[in-house]
Amino acid sequence: MYQQDWPYPLEWDKEEVIQSEVLILGGGIAGCMAAIAAARQGLQVVLVEKGATKRSGAGGSGCDHWESAATNPCSKVTPEELAKAMLEDNDGFNNGISHYIECREGYDRLLDIEKLGGKIRDTEDAFKGAEFRDERTKLMFAYDYENKYTIRIWGSTFKPAMYNELKRLGVKIYDRIMITSLLTEDGKQGGRCVGATGIHTRTGKFYIFKSNASVMCMSRPARVWLFSAALPGLCEFRPTQCIGDGHAMGWRAGAEFTMMEKSVGAEFSASGKSYPPYGAGNNHNTWYAASLIDSNGKEVPYADRDGNILEGVSDRFKPAKGQRFFMKGGNIDNPKYAYEGPETLPLSKMVEEGYKLPFYADLSALPDHERKVIWGMMIGEEGKTKIPIYKNYKDAGFDPEKHVIQCYGRGWTSASFLPQERQLFGLPGGFLNDWSLSTNLAGLYVAGDSLFASNCFGHAATTGYYAGRHAAEFAQENGLMEIDLKQINNEKARVYAPLKNDPHNSIGWKELNMGIAKTMQNYCGEVKRNELLNIGLSLLKEYEETVIPNTFAYNPHELVRLLEVFDILTVSQIILQSCLARDTSSKPLCFHRGDSKETDIDKNNQFITVKQVDNQVHIGRLSLNYFGDLKENYEKNNKDYIGGGNYDAR
Amino acid sequence: MMPDKKICMPSEMPAANPIVYNKEKCIGCNRCVEICQVDILIPNSEKGKPPMVLYPGECWYCGCCVMECPLEGAITLRHPLMNQVHWVAKESLMNK
């Protein structure tokens, strides 16, 4: 061991109180758009972010396509059709409200971002004449070229544009502060949210934020099953520090969650057991519709949903005969027949037929525009691609006209995980919301990845703006409330406790995270059984009572990492409780029970909700269409917005 | 007793070396330190020198440090060996 001076002033136990009318918790895509919406209503807005708002969050470095832009002038799909498809494709286990908002207002937000300086059109005519480009608007579309509802974007320009707008609007940005708890009226679980507490990630200073209304814009949980102590930054798809703090503090405050029993077998993770996102050979998402070849150079055919082989590259972007439209993008792995788009024949089947491993993605076989839009636009603008993939591969000599890039294993995911290695991906669980994107806690709104069944960049931006708008409404009608001193003191004691332990006799955050991940793999793996889930819960309880009191951190950075792992433990408890509450298997939730043969379809086809009341777990059930008619309810709840958007301009 | 100004750093070999500074080019402006959302870098105690990669294992490999750097080539982002992807000339497959 050697020692080094901590470069920042240490301010343990110092306290600062900050007031606002609207408090934004998290400065990713959703948080920035929520802050912009609230500030445009003329309110005092404070945004708190654990990292650096300018590039923070899963979408900070970029994004290459904007899904569900159903109201753009070229779209042939209506918001109603698209939201219905998203619900049907998941047998109703989806967030009808948030995805309808995404379909209805998404294109409005894209135009907003363009005004702030984000690039959404091919203004230089670099792709003039391309099949995917609309010559009049210069918008460029991905996937279904006939229906034109997914727009290719230059997303690396978006976050700095939002950041500048926040500053212009006078939003007070507090970077490098981890929010650790929500404050509630009289300190009661389930009470109105009256603010939050935080800790500075560099100085250790304690912050108290008081606000009329708050918007939860933090990440979905991560590192619950997947952890590497050597490379924690490569465990999951989302950024290292995005591990679901919001879910954990919401749970402690009495917020209600749903779909938390859903987890998927890990596949499209960052790396560790797969490859850098968008960096290995594949033909999905950013790489659609690259050609795939075997190691003799033989091309794998693409087929439509009926198995008809598609001859031309152009056909890969067309719906099948008689099909209204097809769905592709970030989260659509195995769509239902109605929405299934063109796909290469299964690689495992090709191997049986004599194709030789490994397979490669071949851009050289594509028409110029298709190759250049994947390599140079999509790869370059998609998150984590500009430097690690586009620049680095180019510098190392990769030429998309000559080289083919390897796929690993037999599938397009280039990943190899064990069945018990799971993650919250593909519309995972989260905060339950109503039509104003309010949680069950008055004054607490929710957007982006904190919402249940969240997915992509456009969803985050659109729900962020919507939640910010509705939070502003609440803040105008409800003033500040006194905060409960006991709640503050308890939280202060909780977050500083590890610093008082003896480092030689305590454990650090990595060991605890490994212990939790192993517990979840052992007792909440691919197949769920009550006796195992209960052992998992009791082990986590034991960690809470005997391990957490004996943890240590050397500096504010490590303290924050440790507090994150405490949150991962809480999230694991929510997951175990939700799994126990669902007593039969459910395909759309990727939930497989080994100890129940009963299939009560009516009982199974409901959302299960979980929350704490007086520290006791309460289970609820909710109809899959609790949100009612989408268009009608949207319009009822957004009277002031209607008429301003592109929906009515169509 | 709260920890004081000294921090302990393990002397163990890191599992990856994600960020490499070119000492000739880096001017020590610390823009990379300020943009890193995971906060894995700290400013060098010597002014004008490249920052130190305090927590290499926590790197998310987003490349924002390089995007923010005012000097081309001062920072290189490098994937660990097990994450480096192979490519071949298509011609070499066709001529098999």
XYZ file of C-alpha atoms in Angstrom:
746
model
C 0.000 0.000 0.000
C 1.106 3.533 -0.599
C -0.461 6.822 0.311
C -1.447 9.871 -1.596
C -3.123 13.162 -0.755
C -6.825 13.358 -1.621
C -6.950 16.182 -4.189
C -10.200 17.766 -2.959
C -11.065 19.448 0.358
C -12.693 17.037 2.804
C -15.933 18.367 4.213
C -17.295 15.442 6.213
C -20.253 16.454 8.336
C -20.525 19.938 6.804
C -24.028 20.724 5.655
C -25.655 22.910 3.021
C -29.375 23.525 2.508
C -30.649 24.296 -1.007
C -34.197 25.290 -1.889
C -36.031 25.026 -5.155
C -39.508 24.835 -6.562
C -38.720 21.811 -8.703
C -35.905 19.418 -7.821
C -34.564 17.136 -10.540
C -32.887 13.981 -9.288
C -30.418 12.851 -11.951
C -28.907 14.715 -14.892
C -29.145 12.203 -17.724
C -31.410 12.616 -20.734
C -34.643 12.460 -18.705
C -33.343 14.776 -15.986
C -32.128 17.448 -18.399
C -35.415 17.479 -20.296
C -37.430 17.533 -17.053
C -35.415 20.532 -15.861
C -35.877 22.325 -19.189
C -39.661 21.771 -19.050
C -39.982 23.031 -15.466
C -37.700 26.024 -16.040
C -39.722 27.003 -19.125
C -42.719 27.367 -16.799
C -40.697 30.025 -14.997
C -39.950 27.975 -11.887
C -36.750 27.824 -9.863
C -35.183 24.522 -10.768
C -32.312 22.644 -9.149
C -30.782 19.628 -10.889
C -28.556 17.232 -8.938
C -26.300 14.791 -10.755
C -23.803 12.233 -9.458
C -21.456 12.648 -12.413
C -21.075 15.574 -14.821
C -24.343 16.699 -16.419
C -22.734 17.710 -19.708
C -22.075 14.064 -20.622
C -23.662 12.061 -17.817
C -26.061 9.179 -18.102
C -26.465 6.279 -20.463
C -27.030 8.633 -23.413
C -24.358 11.174 -22.570
C -21.851 10.195 -25.217
C -24.458 9.819 -27.939
C -27.368 7.995 -29.519
C -27.918 6.973 -33.128
C -31.644 6.535 -33.497
C -34.819 8.008 -32.034
C -37.592 5.475 -31.750
C -41.336 6.047 -31.958
C -41.299 9.432 -33.702
C -44.815 8.685 -34.893
C -45.805 12.319 -35.446
C -42.945 13.241 -37.764
C -44.241 14.461 -41.144
C -43.128 11.307 -42.971
C -44.501 8.717 -40.522
C -47.175 6.385 -41.783
C -47.883 4.987 -38.324
C -50.029 6.784 -35.765
C -49.068 7.122 -32.082
C -52.118 4.996 -31.233
C -51.095 2.169 -33.568
C -47.521 2.189 -32.364
C -48.337 2.277 -28.638
C -50.838 -0.548 -29.174
C -48.133 -2.570 -30.935
C -45.708 -1.999 -28.056
C -48.313 -3.245 -25.594
C -49.349 -6.248 -27.685
C -45.782 -7.255 -28.372
C -45.300 -7.679 -24.603
C -48.700 -9.228 -23.871
C -49.671 -6.041 -22.054
C -46.667 -6.038 -19.705
C -45.537 -2.614 -20.766
C -45.994 0.978 -19.684
C -48.895 2.110 -21.841
C -48.789 5.628 -20.440
C -45.101 6.345 -20.887
C -44.889 4.743 -24.312
C -47.970 6.562 -25.580
C -46.345 9.798 -24.376
C -43.204 8.749 -26.244
C -45.162 8.063 -29.444
C -47.255 11.209 -29.142
C -44.696 13.842 -28.042
C -41.380 12.256 -29.062
C -41.051 14.159 -32.315
C -41.922 17.443 -30.533
C -38.919 16.850 -28.257
C -36.679 16.028 -31.187
C -37.546 19.397 -32.750
C -36.927 21.056 -29.369
C -33.484 19.480 -29.163
C -32.764 20.570 -32.727
C -33.523 24.169 -31.732
C -31.047 23.823 -28.853
C -28.316 22.773 -31.266
C -28.763 19.010 -31.620
C -28.378 17.632 -35.146
C -31.339 15.633 -36.466
C -31.157 16.121 -40.256
C -28.692 15.499 -43.056
C -28.236 19.218 -43.659
C -24.987 18.695 -45.613
C -26.735 16.347 -48.052
C -24.130 13.668 -47.348
C -26.778 11.006 -47.965
C -28.650 12.724 -50.798
C -30.572 10.158 -52.818
C -30.392 7.454 -50.144
C -33.464 5.285 -49.823
C -33.748 6.098 -46.119
C -33.616 9.877 -46.562
C -36.603 12.144 -47.083
C -35.448 14.726 -49.611
C -37.782 17.468 -48.410
C -37.164 17.343 -44.643
C -33.658 15.772 -44.904
C -34.674 13.458 -42.072
C -33.097 10.019 -42.259
C -34.982 6.909 -41.191
C -33.918 3.515 -39.918
C -35.373 -0.017 -40.127
C -38.839 0.268 -41.716
C -38.233 2.635 -44.641
C -41.851 2.482 -45.745
C -43.337 3.596 -42.461
C -40.576 5.999 -41.404
C -41.146 6.303 -37.677
C -37.582 5.731 -36.410
C -35.226 8.634 -37.092
C -31.456 8.407 -37.339
C -29.883 11.142 -35.211
C -26.498 12.662 -34.471
C -26.972 12.070 -30.741
C -23.445 12.996 -29.676
C -24.538 16.622 -30.134
C -27.598 16.298 -27.881
C -26.327 16.307 -24.316
C -24.059 19.379 -24.604
C -26.990 21.198 -26.295
C -29.294 20.361 -23.378
C -26.603 21.366 -20.907
C -26.223 24.802 -22.506
C -29.984 25.284 -22.416
C -30.090 24.438 -18.693
C -27.522 27.130 -18.046
C -29.325 29.616 -20.267
C -32.587 28.980 -18.416
C -30.896 29.524 -15.056
C -31.286 25.961 -13.790
C -28.897 25.494 -10.867
C -26.820 22.412 -11.615
C -25.152 20.536 -8.764
C -22.753 18.009 -10.265
C -20.853 15.341 -8.269
C -23.561 14.887 -5.684
C -25.096 11.501 -5.035
C -28.693 11.763 -3.854
C -29.017 9.202 -1.053
C -32.569 9.604 0.260
C -35.945 11.171 -0.368
C -37.422 13.359 2.364
C -41.085 12.888 3.139
C -43.671 14.890 5.031
C -43.145 14.279 8.793
C -40.550 11.669 7.802
C -43.350 9.167 7.121
C -43.108 6.353 4.604
C -45.630 7.063 1.853
C -45.907 10.763 2.747
C -45.550 13.667 0.333
C -42.025 14.020 -1.045
C -40.611 17.315 0.258
C -37.007 17.047 -0.890
C -33.924 14.861 -0.784
C -30.510 14.520 0.794
C -27.185 14.065 -0.931
C -23.484 13.632 -0.407
C -20.688 15.195 -2.458
C -18.700 12.549 -4.303
C -15.419 14.471 -3.914
C -15.700 16.332 -0.607
C -18.127 14.208 1.391
C -20.250 17.248 2.252
C -23.883 16.618 3.209
C -26.658 18.360 1.241
C -30.295 18.940 2.059
C -32.543 19.824 -0.877
C -35.980 21.235 -0.116
C -38.506 21.464 -2.914
C -42.180 21.817 -3.743
C -41.979 18.967 -6.236
C -39.288 16.494 -7.308
C -38.699 14.423 -10.431
C -36.972 11.067 -10.119
C -34.765 10.657 -13.200
C -32.200 8.094 -12.115
C -31.109 4.879 -13.738
C -32.569 1.407 -13.754
C -30.832 -0.982 -11.344
C -27.674 -2.829 -12.325
C -24.923 -5.032 -10.841
C -27.569 -7.111 -9.075
C -26.398 -10.429 -10.589
C -23.374 -9.289 -12.593
C -20.236 -8.120 -10.903
C -16.524 -8.122 -11.552
C -14.327 -6.742 -8.789
C -11.468 -6.277 -11.249
C -13.523 -4.477 -13.913
C -16.675 -3.128 -12.245
C -17.073 -0.579 -15.051
C -17.549 -3.388 -17.558
C -20.229 -5.338 -15.696
C -23.298 -3.846 -17.257
C -24.640 -1.860 -20.168
C -25.393 1.318 -18.220
C -22.674 3.592 -16.751
C -20.758 2.318 -13.727
C -22.441 4.647 -11.247
C -25.952 4.058 -12.630
C -27.094 1.198 -10.438
C -30.640 2.079 -9.389
C -30.164 4.419 -6.422
C -33.567 5.903 -7.245
C -35.383 2.568 -6.911
C -33.711 1.967 -3.524
C -34.472 5.376 -2.030
C -37.991 5.241 -3.469
C -38.552 1.892 -1.763
C -37.354 3.269 1.569
C -39.677 6.264 1.153
C -42.726 4.086 0.416
C -42.945 4.423 -3.367
C -44.778 1.734 -5.310
C -43.061 -0.430 -7.947
C -44.150 -2.898 -10.561
C -42.660 -5.590 -12.814
C -39.688 -5.905 -10.456
C -39.893 -9.701 -10.768
C -38.799 -9.381 -14.401
C -35.171 -10.009 -15.268
C -33.659 -11.395 -18.441
C -30.774 -13.744 -19.014
C -27.829 -11.403 -19.473
C -26.995 -10.967 -23.130
C -26.425 -7.470 -24.424
C -24.219 -6.342 -21.585
C -21.347 -3.932 -21.879
C -18.437 -6.284 -21.935
C -16.838 -8.627 -19.473
C -18.644 -11.609 -20.918
C -19.494 -9.969 -24.181
C -17.785 -7.341 -26.335
C -17.871 -3.557 -26.428
C -21.401 -2.493 -27.374
C -21.728 -2.047 -31.160
C -18.110 -3.134 -31.459
C -18.382 -6.790 -32.499
C -19.882 -8.283 -35.641
C -23.677 -8.300 -35.570
C -26.666 -7.153 -37.613
C -28.962 -5.658 -35.004
C -29.856 -2.192 -33.792
C -27.035 0.135 -34.922
C -25.730 -2.528 -37.305
C -29.045 -3.230 -39.033
C -29.054 -4.494 -41.805
C -25.425 -5.515 -42.165
C -24.763 -8.661 -44.161
C -23.453 -11.663 -42.241
C -21.047 -14.094 -43.843
C -19.417 -17.309 -42.693
C -15.660 -17.885 -42.668
C -15.713 -18.973 -46.315
C -17.310 -15.686 -47.263
C -20.745 -17.242 -47.868
C -23.613 -14.877 -47.066
C -26.366 -15.781 -44.601
C -29.697 -15.063 -46.259
C -32.205 -12.614 -44.834
C -35.820 -13.741 -44.772
C -39.137 -12.072 -44.049
C -41.383 -13.233 -41.213
C -42.861 -15.944 -43.435
C -39.458 -17.364 -44.283
C -39.350 -15.932 -47.820
C -35.723 -15.288 -48.721
C -35.042 -11.621 -49.478
C -32.900 -11.089 -52.537
C -31.940 -7.414 -52.393
C -30.535 -5.335 -49.527
C -33.437 -2.949 -50.060
C -35.906 -5.669 -49.082
C -34.408 -5.786 -45.572
C -36.124 -2.478 -44.885
C -39.602 -3.340 -46.090
C -42.532 -4.890 -44.225
C -43.599 -8.342 -45.398
C -46.484 -8.737 -47.827
C -49.667 -7.800 -46.011
C -47.815 -6.426 -42.968
C -48.741 -2.945 -41.728
C -45.277 -2.127 -40.284
C -42.447 -3.880 -38.472
C -40.560 -3.070 -35.291
C -36.795 -3.031 -34.786
C -34.460 -1.152 -32.512
C -32.786 -1.297 -29.156
C -35.155 -3.465 -27.184
C -36.944 -5.541 -29.741
C -35.383 -8.981 -29.694
C -38.089 -11.458 -30.559
C -41.124 -9.573 -31.795
C -44.445 -11.242 -32.303
C -45.406 -12.289 -35.832
C -47.487 -9.154 -36.397
C -44.457 -6.887 -35.917
C -41.593 -9.161 -36.922
C -39.173 -7.601 -39.365
C -36.657 -9.121 -41.768
C -33.947 -11.181 -40.110
C -31.037 -13.397 -41.103
C -31.800 -17.105 -40.876
C -30.701 -18.403 -37.433
C -26.917 -18.746 -37.305
C -27.115 -22.035 -35.380
C -29.209 -23.477 -38.219
C -26.635 -22.235 -40.732
C -23.875 -24.063 -38.858
C -25.897 -27.284 -39.066
C -26.214 -26.697 -42.796
C -22.467 -26.503 -43.219
C -21.695 -22.799 -42.819
C -18.303 -22.425 -41.150
C -17.677 -20.571 -37.899
C -16.898 -17.871 -37.064
C -19.367 -15.537 -38.714
C -18.519 -11.975 -39.691
C -20.472 -8.769 -40.266
C -19.771 -7.571 -43.778
C -20.441 -3.930 -44.581
C -18.524 -4.113 -47.860
C -21.448 -5.995 -49.423
C -23.879 -3.125 -48.760
C -24.709 -0.259 -51.106
C -22.549 2.833 -50.343
C -25.238 4.760 -48.479
C -26.093 1.813 -46.257
C -22.444 1.142 -45.428
C -21.671 4.782 -44.750
C -24.706 5.316 -42.586
C -23.746 2.383 -40.361
C -19.997 3.014 -40.284
C -19.405 6.714 -39.772
C -22.867 7.920 -38.804
C -24.600 5.343 -36.577
C -21.200 4.020 -35.416
C -19.898 7.379 -34.308
C -23.158 8.831 -33.012
C -24.402 5.885 -30.960
C -23.366 5.977 -27.315
C -19.820 4.782 -26.610
C -18.938 4.477 -30.294
C -17.328 7.740 -31.410
C -14.008 7.056 -29.699
C -13.881 3.409 -28.567
C -15.220 1.963 -31.825
C -15.147 4.407 -34.734
C -11.898 6.218 -33.965
C -9.988 3.345 -32.411
C -10.886 0.784 -35.078
C -10.142 3.280 -37.857
C -6.785 4.159 -36.259
C -6.002 0.438 -36.078
C -6.657 0.082 -39.813
C -10.252 -1.147 -40.037
C -11.691 -0.378 -43.462
C -15.408 -1.196 -43.870
C -14.948 -1.580 -47.615
C -12.351 -4.308 -47.195
C -12.604 -5.826 -43.750
C -15.251 -7.979 -42.100
C -15.658 -7.948 -38.360
C -16.023 -11.074 -36.262
C -19.199 -12.242 -34.500
C -18.503 -14.271 -31.379
C -20.369 -17.452 -30.610
C -23.307 -18.439 -32.764
C -25.632 -15.512 -32.153
C -25.595 -11.844 -32.988
C -25.154 -10.819 -29.343
C -21.514 -11.964 -29.225
C -22.059 -12.819 -25.568
C -21.720 -15.906 -23.407
C -23.381 -15.771 -20.012
C -24.504 -18.470 -17.607
C -28.280 -18.917 -17.076
C -28.129 -17.544 -13.510
C -26.409 -14.385 -14.730
C -29.308 -12.015 -15.188
C -29.918 -8.326 -15.616
C -32.684 -5.737 -15.703
C -32.984 -5.171 -19.414
C -35.665 -5.184 -22.100
C -38.440 -3.182 -20.369
C -37.486 -3.877 -16.729
C -39.446 -3.002 -13.575
C -39.542 0.381 -11.899
C -41.684 3.080 -10.313
C -45.406 2.765 -10.968
C -46.829 5.905 -12.550
C -50.161 7.520 -13.280
C -51.183 9.789 -16.157
C -49.218 12.763 -14.824
C -46.148 10.517 -14.384
C -46.636 10.970 -10.668
C -45.682 8.188 -8.258
C -47.888 7.224 -5.307
C -45.923 9.786 -3.236
C -47.472 13.218 -3.721
C -44.948 15.624 -5.218
C -42.705 12.888 -6.620
C -42.758 12.507 -10.402
C -40.837 9.935 -12.404
C -39.239 9.720 -15.848
C -36.831 7.779 -18.038
C -35.163 4.675 -16.681
C -36.805 5.049 -13.258
C -40.184 4.246 -14.826
C -41.276 0.642 -15.156
C -40.839 -0.747 -18.681
C -38.564 2.043 -19.828
C -36.339 1.682 -22.834
C -34.532 4.154 -25.006
C -33.206 7.700 -25.445
C -36.425 9.089 -26.959
C -38.512 7.584 -24.167
C -36.214 9.176 -21.573
C -36.271 12.614 -23.192
C -40.016 12.610 -23.791
C -41.102 11.308 -20.391
C -38.548 13.633 -18.777
C -40.104 16.685 -20.369
C -43.622 15.468 -19.574
C -42.815 14.743 -15.916
C -41.093 18.127 -15.602
C -44.196 19.827 -16.965
C -46.521 18.061 -14.529
C -44.152 18.506 -11.574
C -44.114 22.234 -12.340
C -47.906 22.260 -12.167
C -47.790 20.618 -8.737
C -45.066 23.011 -7.570
C -47.192 25.998 -8.517
C -50.039 24.770 -6.329
C -48.085 23.345 -3.386
C -45.459 25.250 -1.438
C -42.393 24.155 0.503
C -42.862 22.098 3.620
C -40.763 21.811 6.735
C -38.424 18.894 6.623
C -38.288 16.335 9.390
C -35.056 16.745 11.384
C -35.116 13.191 12.644
C -35.174 11.929 9.045
C -32.177 14.128 8.216
C -30.204 12.992 11.246
C -30.899 9.325 10.608
C -29.762 9.667 7.002
C -26.634 11.540 8.006
C -25.762 8.805 10.480
C -26.419 6.139 7.834
C -24.229 7.644 5.111
C -21.291 8.532 7.355
C -21.286 5.343 9.458
C -18.758 3.412 7.327
C -16.171 6.170 7.759
C -16.011 5.525 11.471
C -15.032 1.872 11.136
C -11.543 0.464 11.365
C -10.248 -0.155 7.814
C -8.204 -3.153 8.914
C -11.229 -4.858 10.281
C -13.899 -3.958 7.698
C -14.885 -4.847 4.149
C -15.088 -2.595 1.106
C -17.766 -2.042 -1.535
C -16.480 -4.574 -4.018
C -16.601 -7.490 -1.601
C -20.158 -6.595 -0.614
C -21.282 -6.261 -4.249
C -19.756 -9.653 -5.042
C -21.578 -11.189 -2.090
C -24.930 -9.762 -3.193
C -24.430 -10.814 -6.829
C -23.575 -14.364 -5.777
C -26.611 -14.460 -3.479
C -28.881 -13.377 -6.320
C -27.335 -15.915 -8.719
C -27.789 -18.690 -6.163
C -31.285 -17.897 -4.950
C -32.905 -15.796 -7.673
C -31.442 -17.308 -10.828
C -33.162 -18.499 -13.973
C -35.697 -20.724 -12.168
C -37.495 -19.323 -9.127
C -38.504 -21.396 -6.114
C -39.987 -20.055 -2.909
C -37.586 -21.837 -0.599
C -34.595 -20.385 -2.473
C -36.066 -16.883 -2.736
C -36.632 -16.928 1.026
C -33.043 -17.997 1.713
C -31.928 -15.122 -0.524
C -34.000 -12.680 1.501
C -32.666 -13.932 4.814
C -29.072 -13.773 3.577
C -29.551 -10.184 2.467
C -31.098 -9.402 5.850
C -28.014 -10.898 7.452
C -25.795 -8.704 5.247
C -27.855 -5.706 6.316
C -27.505 -6.480 10.007
C -23.984 -7.843 10.253
C -22.011 -6.846 7.144
C -23.123 -3.283 6.382
C -22.207 -2.110 9.915
C -18.674 -3.363 9.218
C -17.917 -1.677 5.925
C -15.366 1.022 5.261
C -14.396 3.645 2.674
C -11.134 5.561 2.432
C -12.471 8.665 0.734
C -15.709 10.259 -0.575
C -15.449 8.455 -3.920
C -15.278 5.044 -2.277
C -17.996 6.023 0.187
C -20.293 6.773 -2.739
C -19.458 3.403 -4.321
C -20.289 1.762 -0.999
C -23.597 3.620 -0.631
C -24.429 2.451 -4.148
C -23.911 -1.151 -3.093
C -26.206 -0.584 -0.098
C -28.761 0.500 -2.704
C -28.055 -2.612 -4.795
C -28.863 -4.656 -1.702
C -32.179 -2.824 -1.303
C -32.993 -3.330 -4.990
C -32.237 -7.052 -4.606
C -34.740 -7.172 -1.764
C -37.413 -5.508 -3.932
C -36.724 -8.092 -6.640
C -36.930 -11.046 -4.242
C -40.164 -9.741 -2.696
C -41.675 -9.259 -6.153
C -40.624 -12.748 -7.245
C -42.223 -14.241 -4.125
C -45.414 -12.341 -4.909
C -45.786 -13.872 -8.389
C -46.655 -17.500 -7.863
C -46.801 -18.775 -11.432
C -44.521 -18.514 -14.450
C -44.984 -15.647 -16.885
C -43.449 -15.688 -20.355
C -43.649 -11.940 -21.064
C -41.899 -11.266 -17.746
C -39.211 -13.901 -18.515
C -40.240 -15.271 -15.136
C -39.900 -19.013 -14.707
C -41.064 -20.804 -11.581
C -39.892 -24.292 -10.761
C -42.362 -24.919 -7.947
C -45.750 -24.154 -9.413
C -47.792 -25.949 -12.002
C -50.845 -23.797 -11.501
C -51.643 -21.500 -14.384
C -54.351 -19.115 -13.319
C -54.338 -16.983 -16.433
C -56.508 -14.197 -15.039
C -54.425 -13.920 -11.882
C -51.198 -14.103 -13.815
C -52.189 -11.461 -16.327
C -51.970 -8.597 -13.878
C -49.266 -6.257 -12.727
C -47.999 -7.086 -9.259
C -47.166 -3.975 -7.288
C -44.926 -3.764 -4.233
C -44.307 -1.022 -1.693
C -43.528 -0.576 1.976
C -45.967 0.745 4.561
C -44.513 1.092 8.085
C -41.577 -0.974 6.837
C -43.866 -3.886 5.989
C -44.070 -5.118 2.400
C -47.464 -4.588 0.769
C -48.367 -6.500 -2.363
C -51.010 -5.229 -4.743
C -52.501 -6.275 -8.050
C -53.340 -4.016 -10.917
C -55.089 -4.598 -14.213
C -52.772 -4.599 -17.247
C -54.807 -1.792 -18.774
C -55.091 0.309 -15.632
C -54.344 3.388 -17.726
C -57.559 3.102 -19.770
C -57.935 4.466 -23.297
C -54.585 5.986 -24.209
C -55.638 8.857 -26.447
C -58.619 9.852 -24.349
C -56.746 9.835 -21.044
C -53.716 11.548 -22.501
C -55.904 14.363 -23.789
C -57.794 14.651 -20.524
C -54.521 15.098 -18.656
C -52.758 17.425 -21.064
C -55.273 20.082 -21.988
C -52.670 22.856 -21.907
C -50.284 20.984 -24.187
C -52.668 19.829 -26.904
C -52.500 21.946 -30.015
C -48.873 22.856 -29.524
C -47.431 19.576 -30.681
C -46.968 17.930 -34.055
C -49.807 15.503 -33.395
C -52.320 18.128 -34.384
C -50.172 19.550 -37.168
C -50.156 16.271 -39.052
C -12.725 9.196 13.518
C -13.289 10.212 9.874
C -10.534 9.511 7.306
C -8.158 12.452 6.815
C -6.370 13.890 3.767
C -4.344 10.761 3.109
C -5.934 8.082 1.015
C -4.656 4.569 0.651
C -4.231 3.138 -2.786
C -3.681 -0.551 -3.305
C -0.426 -1.434 -5.028
C -2.078 -4.344 -6.849
C -1.706 -4.477 -10.636
C -4.936 -3.152 -12.234
C -6.892 -5.544 -14.477
C -6.972 -2.981 -17.283
C -5.292 0.203 -18.321
C -8.159 2.043 -19.989
C -6.725 5.522 -20.316
C -3.257 6.302 -21.514
C -1.918 9.869 -21.489
C 0.690 11.107 -23.899
C 2.941 13.100 -21.583
C 4.327 15.128 -24.476
C 0.911 16.303 -25.623
C -1.180 16.573 -22.434
C -1.210 20.083 -20.994
C -2.844 19.075 -17.721
C -5.993 21.160 -18.279
C -8.056 18.516 -16.400
C -11.061 18.794 -18.718
C -11.107 14.999 -18.816
C -11.235 14.904 -15.015
C -14.258 17.191 -15.045
C -16.183 15.377 -17.796
C -15.745 11.805 -16.515
C -19.139 10.775 -15.159
C -17.658 7.871 -13.225
C -15.015 10.183 -11.736
C -12.120 7.767 -12.142
C -9.480 10.486 -12.730
C -7.887 12.954 -10.331
C -5.786 16.006 -11.180
C -2.047 15.561 -10.943
C -0.585 17.163 -7.812
C 1.970 18.731 -10.156
C 0.285 21.476 -12.201
C 0.318 21.029 -15.984
C 0.950 17.284 -15.797
C -1.453 14.550 -16.983
C -4.190 13.512 -14.531
C -3.890 10.235 -12.658
C -6.189 7.280 -13.377
C -7.128 6.558 -9.776
C -9.831 3.940 -10.451
C -9.037 2.244 -13.801
C -11.368 -0.709 -13.129
C -14.362 1.614 -12.913
C -13.932 2.994 -16.448
C -17.097 2.635 -18.549
C -15.203 3.130 -21.818
C -17.537 5.862 -23.110
C -14.696 7.937 -24.552
C -15.994 11.305 -23.302
C -12.538 12.141 -21.902
C -11.128 11.886 -25.425
C -14.102 13.780 -26.904
C -13.521 16.627 -24.438
C -9.732 16.753 -24.800
C -8.524 19.888 -26.650
C -5.417 18.127 -27.989
C -5.654 15.330 -30.535
C -3.727 12.326 -29.344
C -3.174 13.413 -25.736
C -5.488 10.664 -24.436
C -5.957 7.170 -25.808
C -8.844 4.983 -24.672
C -7.933 1.340 -24.799
C -10.189 -1.704 -24.372
C -8.690 -4.542 -22.334
C -7.271 -7.380 -24.413
C -10.209 -9.744 -23.852
C -12.509 -7.093 -25.330
C -10.536 -6.380 -28.448
C -12.455 -7.495 -31.509
C -10.921 -9.177 -34.540
C -11.462 -8.325 -38.159
C -10.034 -9.830 -41.314
C -9.814 -8.821 -44.964
C -12.866 -10.265 -46.723
C -10.589 -11.284 -49.567
C -8.708 -13.670 -47.281
C -11.951 -15.591 -46.655
C -13.000 -15.697 -50.280
C -9.659 -17.157 -51.349
C -9.726 -20.003 -48.844
